[in-house]
XYZ file of N, CA, C and O in Angstrom:
276
model
N 0.838 -1.182 0.000
C 0.000 0.000 0.000
C 0.883 1.246 0.000
O 1.790 1.378 0.804
N 0.607 2.155 -0.895
C 1.392 3.379 -0.966
C 0.769 4.455 -0.083
O -0.418 4.426 0.216
N 1.592 5.389 0.299
C 1.099 6.494 1.114
C 0.218 7.412 0.266
O 0.496 7.626 -0.916
N -0.814 7.976 0.871
C -1.699 8.884 0.130
C -0.987 10.202 -0.159
O -0.026 10.571 0.517
N -1.483 10.933 -1.142
C -0.918 12.229 -1.460
C -1.313 13.259 -0.404
O -0.513 14.075 0.013
N -2.574 13.178 0.055
C -3.092 14.152 1.018
C -3.531 13.466 2.307
O -4.149 12.416 2.268
N -3.230 14.093 3.415
C -3.778 13.702 4.709
C -4.725 14.813 5.135
O -4.296 15.945 5.383
N -6.016 14.507 5.153
C -7.028 15.473 5.579
C -7.282 15.258 7.056
O -7.676 14.174 7.479
N -7.053 16.280 7.842
C -7.190 16.188 9.291
C -8.348 17.079 9.716
O -8.376 18.267 9.384
N -9.289 16.516 10.451
C -10.438 17.286 10.891
C -10.764 17.010 12.350
O -10.612 15.882 12.826
N -11.194 18.044 13.043
C -11.621 17.927 14.436
C -13.134 17.736 14.445
O -13.857 18.491 13.812
N -13.581 16.727 15.165
C -15.011 16.418 15.222
C -15.566 16.835 16.577
O -15.147 16.330 17.615
N -16.502 17.782 16.532
C -17.221 18.198 17.731
C -18.678 17.762 17.680
O -19.321 17.638 18.713
N -19.183 17.548 16.466
C -20.572 17.117 16.276
C -20.593 16.006 15.232
O -20.198 16.228 14.079
N -21.059 14.850 15.640
C -21.024 13.668 14.777
C -21.830 13.858 13.493
O -21.379 13.450 12.417
N -22.990 14.478 13.557
C -23.816 14.636 12.359
C -23.140 15.530 11.321
O -23.204 15.262 10.117
N -22.445 16.558 11.770
C -21.723 17.440 10.861
C -20.572 16.674 10.207
O -20.342 16.767 8.999
N -19.873 15.876 11.002
C -18.766 15.068 10.469
C -19.261 14.070 9.434
O -18.636 13.905 8.381
N -20.370 13.406 9.716
C -20.889 12.400 8.778
C -21.286 13.038 7.448
O -21.049 12.457 6.380
N -21.860 14.221 7.482
C -22.216 14.927 6.246
C -20.947 15.315 5.479
O -20.885 15.180 4.249
N -19.943 15.778 6.188
C -18.650 16.126 5.586
C -18.026 14.897 4.930
O -17.589 14.936 3.778
N -18.016 13.795 5.657
C -17.427 12.551 5.158
C -18.178 12.041 3.924
O -17.563 11.573 2.967
N -19.495 12.150 3.930
C -20.295 11.720 2.775
C -19.925 12.527 1.538
O -19.855 11.982 0.428
N -19.680 13.805 1.713
C -19.250 14.635 0.592
C -17.892 14.215 0.055
O -17.677 14.158 -1.158
N -16.983 13.891 0.958
C -15.658 13.436 0.532
C -15.740 12.131 -0.247
O -15.008 11.934 -1.223
N -16.605 11.242 0.187
C -16.708 9.932 -0.455
C -17.216 10.034 -1.893
O -17.037 9.106 -2.672
N -17.807 11.150 -2.264
C -18.278 11.362 -3.636
C -17.141 11.782 -4.566
O -17.291 11.764 -5.778
N -16.022 12.184 -3.995
C -14.882 12.618 -4.803
C -14.245 11.424 -5.498
O -14.178 10.334 -4.942
N -13.771 11.646 -6.691
C -13.066 10.584 -7.408
C -11.706 11.109 -7.847
O -11.526 12.307 -8.091
N -10.761 10.219 -7.914
C -9.439 10.572 -8.400
C -8.596 11.382 -7.438
O -7.604 11.981 -7.845
N -8.981 11.413 -6.173
C -8.211 12.150 -5.171
C -7.653 11.138 -4.175
O -8.394 10.395 -3.552
N -6.338 11.109 -4.073
C -5.658 10.155 -3.206
C -5.479 10.774 -1.820
O -4.613 11.617 -1.622
N -6.346 10.373 -0.872
C -6.287 10.980 0.457
C -6.575 9.959 1.551
O -7.139 8.900 1.303
N -6.157 10.317 2.743
C -6.581 9.616 3.946
C -7.287 10.647 4.809
O -6.956 11.833 4.771
N -8.270 10.206 5.567
C -9.009 11.095 6.457
C -8.646 10.749 7.893
O -8.806 9.608 8.320
N -8.125 11.726 8.594
C -7.752 11.535 9.998
C -8.741 12.327 10.843
O -8.828 13.544 10.750
N -9.472 11.601 11.648
C -10.509 12.184 12.498
C -9.964 12.398 13.909
O -9.396 11.497 14.514
N -10.157 13.597 14.415
C -9.796 13.921 15.790
C -11.108 14.068 16.548
O -11.857 15.014 16.322
N -11.408 13.126 17.408
C -12.656 13.183 18.169
C -12.483 14.143 19.343
O -11.672 13.915 20.229
N -13.243 15.200 19.324
C -13.189 16.174 20.419
C -14.587 16.450 20.965
O -14.855 17.527 21.508
N -15.466 15.472 20.847
C -16.843 15.657 21.322
C -16.909 15.838 22.832
O -17.844 16.431 23.342
N -15.927 15.331 23.543
C -15.901 15.480 24.997
C -14.872 16.513 25.435
O -14.425 16.506 26.583
N -14.464 17.359 24.500
C -13.505 18.441 24.784
C -12.189 17.953 25.380
O -11.659 18.546 26.317
N -11.661 16.870 24.787
C -10.370 16.359 25.228
C -9.252 17.359 24.946
O -8.283 17.454 25.684
N -9.410 18.077 23.844
C -8.415 19.080 23.454
C -8.954 20.467 23.753
O -10.072 20.790 23.414
N -8.121 21.288 24.364
C -8.524 22.672 24.609
C -7.856 23.619 23.618
O -8.011 24.827 23.713
N -7.128 23.045 22.659
C -6.432 23.827 21.652
C -6.480 23.086 20.316
O -6.099 21.914 20.247
N -6.959 23.759 19.282
C -6.977 23.140 17.953
C -5.557 22.840 17.492
O -5.301 21.813 16.865
N -4.628 23.707 17.820
C -3.232 23.494 17.427
C -2.700 22.181 17.992
O -2.064 21.405 17.284
N -2.982 21.900 19.256
C -2.527 20.650 19.883
C -3.173 19.451 19.193
O -2.503 18.459 18.895
N -4.455 19.545 18.915
C -5.163 18.454 18.262
C -4.586 18.189 16.870
O -4.311 17.034 16.510
N -4.411 19.242 16.076
C -3.867 19.076 14.729
C -2.434 18.546 14.767
O -2.055 17.697 13.962
N -1.629 19.025 15.696
C -0.245 18.547 15.804
C -0.194 17.077 16.181
O 0.632 16.323 15.648
N -1.052 16.635 17.093
C -1.092 15.214 17.458
C -1.485 14.362 16.260
O -0.894 13.316 16.009
N -2.477 14.815 15.507
C -2.924 14.064 14.333
C -1.862 14.056 13.241
O -1.703 13.063 12.530
N -1.138 15.145 13.093
C -0.106 15.235 12.055
C 0.963 14.171 12.240
O 1.547 13.688 11.266
N 1.203 13.765 13.470
C 2.195 12.722 13.741
C 1.774 11.380 13.152
O 2.618 10.537 12.863
N 0.481 11.186 12.954
C -0.046 9.931 12.412
C -0.200 9.979 10.892
O -0.406 8.958 10.260
N -0.124 11.165 10.328
C -0.391 11.353 8.906
C 0.687 10.707 8.047
O 1.868 10.736 8.384
N 0.252 10.140 6.928
C 1.172 9.507 5.990
C 1.261 10.256 4.669
O 2.089 9.944 3.820
N 0.405 11.255 4.469
C 0.356 11.973 3.202
C 1.518 12.914 2.999
O 2.175 13.349 3.949
N 1.756 13.230 1.745
C 2.799 14.189 1.399
C 2.396 15.592 1.836
O 3.223 16.388 2.262
N 1.097 15.877 1.723
C 0.573 17.187 2.108
C -0.445 17.023 3.237
O -1.298 16.149 3.179
N -0.333 17.859 4.245
C -1.288 17.860 5.348
C -2.283 18.991 5.118
O -1.890 20.121 4.837
N -3.567 18.656 5.239
C -4.614 19.649 5.052
C -5.496 19.620 6.300
O -6.092 18.599 6.612
N -5.541 20.731 7.007
C -6.392 20.835 8.186
C -7.709 21.430 7.745
O -7.753 22.531 7.191
N -8.800 20.685 7.960
C -10.107 21.119 7.500
C -11.107 21.123 8.645
O -10.997 20.359 9.594
N -12.091 22.003 8.518
C -13.204 22.053 9.457
C -14.476 21.693 8.700
O -14.793 22.352 7.718
N -15.154 20.628 9.139
C -16.378 20.260 8.414
C -17.415 21.295 8.683
O -18.298 21.595 8.053
């Protein structure tokens, strides 16, 4: 398995918003990406920067993209 071109990192505070975002992504074709979900529904992170930095350590993509659904 090769590494994806893009690592999309998103913070999830509301599951329904995330699911709608994910459904939109799944309609895309020809885009090589991995989706990294940061669950923050219980406010584990008090800083978006900390959350994104933790997720970036797991990313395998050439480009990191921080997105908000």
